């Protein structure tokens, strides 16, 4: 396209978009959007986003028998409901046993229990004598003491005893058996007083 020259510049068709056509700094820079959830501008706050989920898929393993099976109304959660019924059965067979009759018993000996009779005494043999028991006699036992402090069944009163006179500070005390002043060791002065300095060569 050849046009007229405008000074040193001649108009020609443009080769691409110009910056004046964009509201952003330009196609060279990309600013993330503020709408939507994906690729949101991290410097801006996001509003809560909600999504619609689809229907749940069919469960492969199901514990329910499904509508293809028919459950009888008498089946409950605790078992089968059965109303009370009266069953008619045949007479049970009994085993016939031969038992004694009334004429098989003797009632002659029962008269003394039925009618009043006089007392009757009978004689029996003498019983055998028992073997002599080896039990202790009266003299083998000893009674507990009744006097003194250690009694078993009676109350013990206070007991007092008499002792001789003490020999301490008496005229009969042997003073030679007591230790004298020389029998005790001499106590160093350094134990209960301030120790003086010592020098050695």
PDB file of C-alpha atoms in Angstrom:
ATOM      1  CA  UNK A   1       0.000   0.000   0.000  1.00  0.00           C
ATOM      2  CA  UNK A   2       1.591   3.112  -1.062  1.00  0.00           C
ATOM      3  CA  UNK A   3       0.385   6.352   0.454  1.00  0.00           C
ATOM      4  CA  UNK A   4       1.373   9.940   0.510  1.00  0.00           C
ATOM      5  CA  UNK A   5       4.300  10.972   2.569  1.00  0.00           C
ATOM      6  CA  UNK A   6       3.624  12.997   5.652  1.00  0.00           C
ATOM      7  CA  UNK A   7       6.894  14.717   6.099  1.00  0.00           C
ATOM      8  CA  UNK A   8       9.460  12.015   6.532  1.00  0.00           C
ATOM      9  CA  UNK A   9       6.814   9.391   7.551  1.00  0.00           C
ATOM     10  CA  UNK A  10       4.518   7.532   5.190  1.00  0.00           C
ATOM     11  CA  UNK A  11       1.404   5.685   6.600  1.00  0.00           C
ATOM     12  CA  UNK A  12       1.448   1.874   6.449  1.00  0.00           C
ATOM     13  CA  UNK A  13      -0.723  -0.964   7.811  1.00  0.00           C
ATOM     14  CA  UNK A  14       0.051  -1.844  11.431  1.00  0.00           C
ATOM     15  CA  UNK A  15       1.653  -5.118  12.193  1.00  0.00           C
ATOM     16  CA  UNK A  16      -0.069  -5.872  15.604  1.00  0.00           C
ATOM     17  CA  UNK A  17      -2.081  -4.437  18.507  1.00  0.00           C
ATOM     18  CA  UNK A  18      -0.972  -1.256  20.173  1.00  0.00           C
ATOM     19  CA  UNK A  19      -0.827  -0.532  23.920  1.00  0.00           C
ATOM     20  CA  UNK A  20      -3.671   1.979  23.748  1.00  0.00           C
ATOM     21  CA  UNK A  21      -6.134  -0.834  23.046  1.00  0.00           C
ATOM     22  CA  UNK A  22      -5.454  -2.604  26.421  1.00  0.00           C
ATOM     23  CA  UNK A  23      -6.659  -1.539  29.921  1.00  0.00           C
ATOM     24  CA  UNK A  24      -3.804  -3.467  31.523  1.00  0.00           C
ATOM     25  CA  UNK A  25      -0.135  -2.515  31.420  1.00  0.00           C
ATOM     26  CA  UNK A  26       0.044  -4.425  28.189  1.00  0.00           C
ATOM     27  CA  UNK A  27       0.195  -7.877  26.729  1.00  0.00           C
ATOM     28  CA  UNK A  28       3.709  -8.263  28.018  1.00  0.00           C
ATOM     29  CA  UNK A  29       2.515  -8.468  31.645  1.00  0.00           C
ATOM     30  CA  UNK A  30      -0.217 -10.761  33.068  1.00  0.00           C
ATOM     31  CA  UNK A  31      -2.154  -9.802  36.202  1.00  0.00           C
ATOM     32  CA  UNK A  32      -4.181 -12.642  37.859  1.00  0.00           C
ATOM     33  CA  UNK A  33      -7.918 -12.089  37.954  1.00  0.00           C
ATOM     34  CA  UNK A  34     -10.081 -11.440  40.989  1.00  0.00           C
ATOM     35  CA  UNK A  35     -13.001 -13.603  39.894  1.00  0.00           C
ATOM     36  CA  UNK A  36     -13.324 -17.327  40.230  1.00  0.00           C
ATOM     37  CA  UNK A  37     -11.442 -19.751  42.451  1.00  0.00           C
ATOM     38  CA  UNK A  38      -8.649 -20.925  40.167  1.00  0.00           C
ATOM     39  CA  UNK A  39      -5.731 -18.534  39.435  1.00  0.00           C
ATOM     40  CA  UNK A  40      -7.076 -15.922  41.841  1.00  0.00           C
ATOM     41  CA  UNK A  41      -5.032 -12.870  42.728  1.00  0.00           C
ATOM     42  CA  UNK A  42      -3.229 -13.752  46.001  1.00  0.00           C
ATOM     43  CA  UNK A  43      -3.255 -10.115  47.083  1.00  0.00           C
ATOM     44  CA  UNK A  44      -7.065  -9.960  47.030  1.00  0.00           C
ATOM     45  CA  UNK A  45      -9.602 -11.625  49.359  1.00  0.00           C
ATOM     46  CA  UNK A  46     -11.560 -14.611  48.079  1.00  0.00           C
ATOM     47  CA  UNK A  47     -15.286 -14.961  48.540  1.00  0.00           C
ATOM     48  CA  UNK A  48     -16.711 -18.335  49.603  1.00  0.00           C
ATOM     49  CA  UNK A  49     -17.021 -20.696  46.671  1.00  0.00           C
ATOM     50  CA  UNK A  50     -19.701 -23.377  46.387  1.00  0.00           C
ATOM     51  CA  UNK A  51     -19.858 -26.236  43.952  1.00  0.00           C
ATOM     52  CA  UNK A  52     -22.628 -28.618  42.947  1.00  0.00           C
ATOM     53  CA  UNK A  53     -21.724 -32.260  43.255  1.00  0.00           C
ATOM     54  CA  UNK A  54     -23.229 -34.935  41.131  1.00  0.00           C
ATOM     55  CA  UNK A  55     -25.271 -37.886  42.293  1.00  0.00           C
ATOM     56  CA  UNK A  56     -23.508 -40.667  44.131  1.00  0.00           C
ATOM     57  CA  UNK A  57     -22.665 -43.723  42.171  1.00  0.00           C
ATOM     58  CA  UNK A  58     -24.163 -47.123  42.808  1.00  0.00           C
ATOM     59  CA  UNK A  59     -22.546 -49.093  45.588  1.00  0.00           C
ATOM     60  CA  UNK A  60     -21.145 -52.366  44.325  1.00  0.00           C
ATOM     61  CA  UNK A  61     -21.478 -54.290  47.595  1.00  0.00           C
ATOM     62  CA  UNK A  62     -24.908 -53.767  49.149  1.00  0.00           C
ATOM     63  CA  UNK A  63     -26.238 -55.508  52.252  1.00  0.00           C
ATOM     64  CA  UNK A  64     -29.850 -54.999  51.274  1.00  0.00           C
ATOM     65  CA  UNK A  65     -31.635 -57.698  49.255  1.00  0.00           C
ATOM     66  CA  UNK A  66     -33.216 -55.005  47.078  1.00  0.00           C
ATOM     67  CA  UNK A  67     -36.698 -54.833  45.561  1.00  0.00           C
ATOM     68  CA  UNK A  68     -36.272 -58.009  43.535  1.00  0.00           C
ATOM     69  CA  UNK A  69     -36.762 -60.170  46.614  1.00  0.00           C
ATOM     70  CA  UNK A  70     -40.090 -60.562  48.423  1.00  0.00           C
ATOM     71  CA  UNK A  71     -39.999 -60.615  52.205  1.00  0.00           C
ATOM     72  CA  UNK A  72     -42.975 -62.232  53.856  1.00  0.00           C
ATOM     73  CA  UNK A  73     -44.888 -59.918  56.232  1.00  0.00           C
ATOM     74  CA  UNK A  74     -44.482 -62.403  59.088  1.00  0.00           C
ATOM     75  CA  UNK A  75     -40.706 -61.836  59.144  1.00  0.00           C
ATOM     76  CA  UNK A  76     -39.799 -59.172  61.713  1.00  0.00           C
ATOM     77  CA  UNK A  77     -36.533 -57.785  62.986  1.00  0.00           C
ATOM     78  CA  UNK A  78     -36.603 -60.263  65.885  1.00  0.00           C
ATOM     79  CA  UNK A  79     -37.552 -63.316  63.834  1.00  0.00           C
ATOM     80  CA  UNK A  80     -40.637 -64.894  62.368  1.00  0.00           C
ATOM     81  CA  UNK A  81     -43.920 -64.018  64.012  1.00  0.00           C
ATOM     82  CA  UNK A  82     -45.970 -67.152  64.680  1.00  0.00           C
ATOM     83  CA  UNK A  83     -49.378 -66.843  66.358  1.00  0.00           C
ATOM     84  CA  UNK A  84     -50.242 -69.327  69.111  1.00  0.00           C
ATOM     85  CA  UNK A  85     -51.459 -72.583  67.631  1.00  0.00           C
ATOM     86  CA  UNK A  86     -53.026 -75.717  69.097  1.00  0.00           C
ATOM     87  CA  UNK A  87     -51.493 -78.873  67.684  1.00  0.00           C
ATOM     88  CA  UNK A  88     -53.547 -82.051  67.590  1.00  0.00           C
ATOM     89  CA  UNK A  89     -51.467 -85.161  67.980  1.00  0.00           C
ATOM     90  CA  UNK A  90     -52.148 -88.765  68.653  1.00  0.00           C
ATOM     91  CA  UNK A  91     -52.238 -90.401  72.051  1.00  0.00           C
ATOM     92  CA  UNK A  92     -48.740 -91.177  73.301  1.00  0.00           C
ATOM     93  CA  UNK A  93     -47.868 -94.814  73.695  1.00  0.00           C
ATOM     94  CA  UNK A  94     -47.440 -95.952  77.311  1.00  0.00           C
ATOM     95  CA  UNK A  95     -45.506 -98.979  78.392  1.00  0.00           C
ATOM     96  CA  UNK A  96     -47.683-101.481  80.283  1.00  0.00           C
ATOM     97  CA  UNK A  97     -46.117-102.686  83.507  1.00  0.00           C
ATOM     98  CA  UNK A  98     -47.274-105.531  85.745  1.00  0.00           C
ATOM     99  CA  UNK A  99     -47.926-104.077  89.197  1.00  0.00           C
ATOM    100  CA  UNK A 100     -49.142-105.934  92.309  1.00  0.00           C
ATOM    101  CA  UNK A 101     -52.844-105.892  93.120  1.00  0.00           C
ATOM    102  CA  UNK A 102     -54.628-105.365  96.440  1.00  0.00           C
ATOM    103  CA  UNK A 103     -54.694-109.092  97.237  1.00  0.00           C
ATOM    104  CA  UNK A 104     -50.912-109.301  97.062  1.00  0.00           C
ATOM    105  CA  UNK A 105     -50.471-107.402 100.337  1.00  0.00           C
ATOM    106  CA  UNK A 106     -50.759-108.867 103.846  1.00  0.00           C
ATOM    107  CA  UNK A 107     -52.749-106.720 106.306  1.00  0.00           C
ATOM    108  CA  UNK A 108     -52.478-109.042 109.328  1.00  0.00           C
ATOM    109  CA  UNK A 109     -49.467-107.246 110.816  1.00  0.00           C
ATOM    110  CA  UNK A 110     -51.099-103.831 110.487  1.00  0.00           C
ATOM    111  CA  UNK A 111     -53.672-104.431 113.223  1.00  0.00           C
ATOM    112  CA  UNK A 112     -51.345-103.313 115.994  1.00  0.00           C
ATOM    113  CA  UNK A 113     -50.890 -99.988 114.214  1.00  0.00           C
ATOM    114  CA  UNK A 114     -54.567 -99.463 113.472  1.00  0.00           C
ATOM    115  CA  UNK A 115     -56.210-100.701 116.691  1.00  0.00           C
ATOM    116  CA  UNK A 116     -55.272 -99.921 120.311  1.00  0.00           C
ATOM    117  CA  UNK A 117     -53.266-102.720 121.917  1.00  0.00           C
ATOM    118  CA  UNK A 118     -51.698-103.308 125.327  1.00  0.00           C
ATOM    119  CA  UNK A 119     -47.985-102.623 125.745  1.00  0.00           C
ATOM    120  CA  UNK A 120     -45.851-105.602 124.852  1.00  0.00           C
ATOM    121  CA  UNK A 121     -42.356-106.178 126.209  1.00  0.00           C
ATOM    122  CA  UNK A 122     -39.843-108.470 124.662  1.00  0.00           C
ATOM    123  CA  UNK A 123     -36.666-110.028 126.032  1.00  0.00           C
ATOM    124  CA  UNK A 124     -33.368-109.710 124.219  1.00  0.00           C
ATOM    125  CA  UNK A 125     -29.847-110.860 124.842  1.00  0.00           C
ATOM    126  CA  UNK A 126     -27.500-108.860 127.042  1.00  0.00           C
ATOM    127  CA  UNK A 127     -25.400-106.420 125.143  1.00  0.00           C
ATOM    128  CA  UNK A 128     -21.702-106.895 124.926  1.00  0.00           C
ATOM    129  CA  UNK A 129     -19.660-104.937 127.444  1.00  0.00           C
ATOM    130  CA  UNK A 130     -17.758-101.990 126.085  1.00  0.00           C
ATOM    131  CA  UNK A 131     -13.991-101.998 126.117  1.00  0.00           C
ATOM    132  CA  UNK A 132     -12.526-100.095 129.040  1.00  0.00           C
ATOM    133  CA  UNK A 133     -11.860 -96.538 127.970  1.00  0.00           C
ATOM    134  CA  UNK A 134      -8.388 -95.209 128.637  1.00  0.00           C
ATOM    135  CA  UNK A 135      -9.514 -91.887 130.063  1.00  0.00           C
ATOM    136  CA  UNK A 136      -7.507 -89.918 132.649  1.00  0.00           C
ATOM    137  CA  UNK A 137      -8.656 -89.950 136.240  1.00  0.00           C
ATOM    138  CA  UNK A 138      -9.445 -87.012 138.534  1.00  0.00           C
ATOM    139  CA  UNK A 139      -5.870 -86.848 139.882  1.00  0.00           C
ATOM    140  CA  UNK A 140      -4.276 -86.282 136.522  1.00  0.00           C
ATOM    141  CA  UNK A 141      -5.584 -82.731 136.124  1.00  0.00           C
ATOM    142  CA  UNK A 142      -3.901 -79.644 137.600  1.00  0.00           C
ATOM    143  CA  UNK A 143      -5.854 -76.541 138.473  1.00  0.00           C
ATOM    144  CA  UNK A 144      -4.529 -73.113 137.510  1.00  0.00           C
ATOM    145  CA  UNK A 145      -2.988 -71.006 140.259  1.00  0.00           C
ATOM    146  CA  UNK A 146      -5.305 -68.667 142.116  1.00  0.00           C
ATOM    147  CA  UNK A 147      -2.689 -66.541 143.906  1.00  0.00           C
ATOM    148  CA  UNK A 148      -0.101 -64.250 142.442  1.00  0.00           C
ATOM    149  CA  UNK A 149      -0.020 -61.985 139.384  1.00  0.00           C
ATOM    150  CA  UNK A 150      -0.273 -64.626 136.678  1.00  0.00           C
ATOM    151  CA  UNK A 151      -3.714 -66.131 137.271  1.00  0.00           C
ATOM    152  CA  UNK A 152      -6.006 -67.510 134.605  1.00  0.00           C
ATOM    153  CA  UNK A 153      -9.537 -66.946 135.940  1.00  0.00           C
ATOM    154  CA  UNK A 154      -9.308 -64.546 138.891  1.00  0.00           C
ATOM    155  CA  UNK A 155      -8.442 -60.852 139.184  1.00  0.00           C
ATOM    156  CA  UNK A 156      -4.857 -60.273 140.277  1.00  0.00           C
ATOM    157  CA  UNK A 157      -4.216 -57.483 142.815  1.00  0.00           C
ATOM    158  CA  UNK A 158      -1.000 -55.479 142.825  1.00  0.00           C
ATOM    159  CA  UNK A 159       1.953 -57.449 144.197  1.00  0.00           C
ATOM    160  CA  UNK A 160       4.808 -55.913 146.134  1.00  0.00           C
ATOM    161  CA  UNK A 161       8.185 -57.390 147.030  1.00  0.00           C
ATOM    162  CA  UNK A 162      10.742 -56.448 149.733  1.00  0.00           C
ATOM    163  CA  UNK A 163      14.278 -55.522 148.742  1.00  0.00           C
ATOM    164  CA  UNK A 164      17.322 -54.740 150.764  1.00  0.00           C
ATOM    165  CA  UNK A 165      18.593 -51.235 151.331  1.00  0.00           C
ATOM    166  CA  UNK A 166      20.522 -49.655 148.526  1.00  0.00           C
ATOM    167  CA  UNK A 167      24.286 -49.439 149.099  1.00  0.00           C
ATOM    168  CA  UNK A 168      24.564 -46.085 147.293  1.00  0.00           C
ATOM    169  CA  UNK A 169      25.867 -43.337 149.643  1.00  0.00           C
ATOM    170  CA  UNK A 170      25.612 -45.658 152.604  1.00  0.00           C
ATOM    171  CA  UNK A 171      28.167 -46.389 155.274  1.00  0.00           C
ATOM    172  CA  UNK A 172      28.613 -49.902 153.972  1.00  0.00           C
ATOM    173  CA  UNK A 173      29.616 -48.767 150.469  1.00  0.00           C
ATOM    174  CA  UNK A 174      33.208 -49.569 149.509  1.00  0.00           C
ATOM    175  CA  UNK A 175      34.578 -46.304 148.202  1.00  0.00           C
ATOM    176  CA  UNK A 176      37.743 -48.005 146.967  1.00  0.00           C
ATOM    177  CA  UNK A 177      35.751 -49.545 144.115  1.00  0.00           C
ATOM    178  CA  UNK A 178      34.754 -46.130 142.712  1.00  0.00           C
ATOM    179  CA  UNK A 179      37.058 -44.450 140.157  1.00  0.00           C
ATOM    180  CA  UNK A 180      39.213 -41.523 141.336  1.00  0.00           C
ATOM    181  CA  UNK A 181      40.232 -38.318 139.581  1.00  0.00           C
ATOM    182  CA  UNK A 182      43.296 -39.969 138.056  1.00  0.00           C
ATOM    183  CA  UNK A 183      41.188 -42.665 136.425  1.00  0.00           C
ATOM    184  CA  UNK A 184      39.842 -40.232 133.769  1.00  0.00           C
ATOM    185  CA  UNK A 185      42.033 -39.063 130.866  1.00  0.00           C
ATOM    186  CA  UNK A 186      43.134 -35.434 130.662  1.00  0.00           C
ATOM    187  CA  UNK A 187      41.147 -33.387 128.173  1.00  0.00           C
ATOM    188  CA  UNK A 188      43.206 -31.207 125.868  1.00  0.00           C
ATOM    189  CA  UNK A 189      42.595 -27.472 125.974  1.00  0.00           C
ATOM    190  CA  UNK A 190      42.334 -27.321 122.184  1.00  0.00           C
ATOM    191  CA  UNK A 191      38.994 -29.103 122.339  1.00  0.00           C
ATOM    192  CA  UNK A 192      37.029 -26.465 124.260  1.00  0.00           C
ATOM    193  CA  UNK A 193      39.285 -23.372 123.783  1.00  0.00           C
ATOM    194  CA  UNK A 194      40.837 -21.575 120.827  1.00  0.00           C
ATOM    195  CA  UNK A 195      43.879 -23.469 119.637  1.00  0.00           C
ATOM    196  CA  UNK A 196      47.186 -21.633 119.679  1.00  0.00           C
ATOM    197  CA  UNK A 197      49.437 -21.668 116.583  1.00  0.00           C
ATOM    198  CA  UNK A 198      51.953 -24.482 116.355  1.00  0.00           C
ATOM    199  CA  UNK A 199      55.323 -24.405 114.642  1.00  0.00           C
ATOM    200  CA  UNK A 200      57.470 -27.339 113.628  1.00  0.00           C
ATOM    201  CA  UNK A 201      61.092 -27.476 112.546  1.00  0.00           C
TER     202      UNK A 201
END
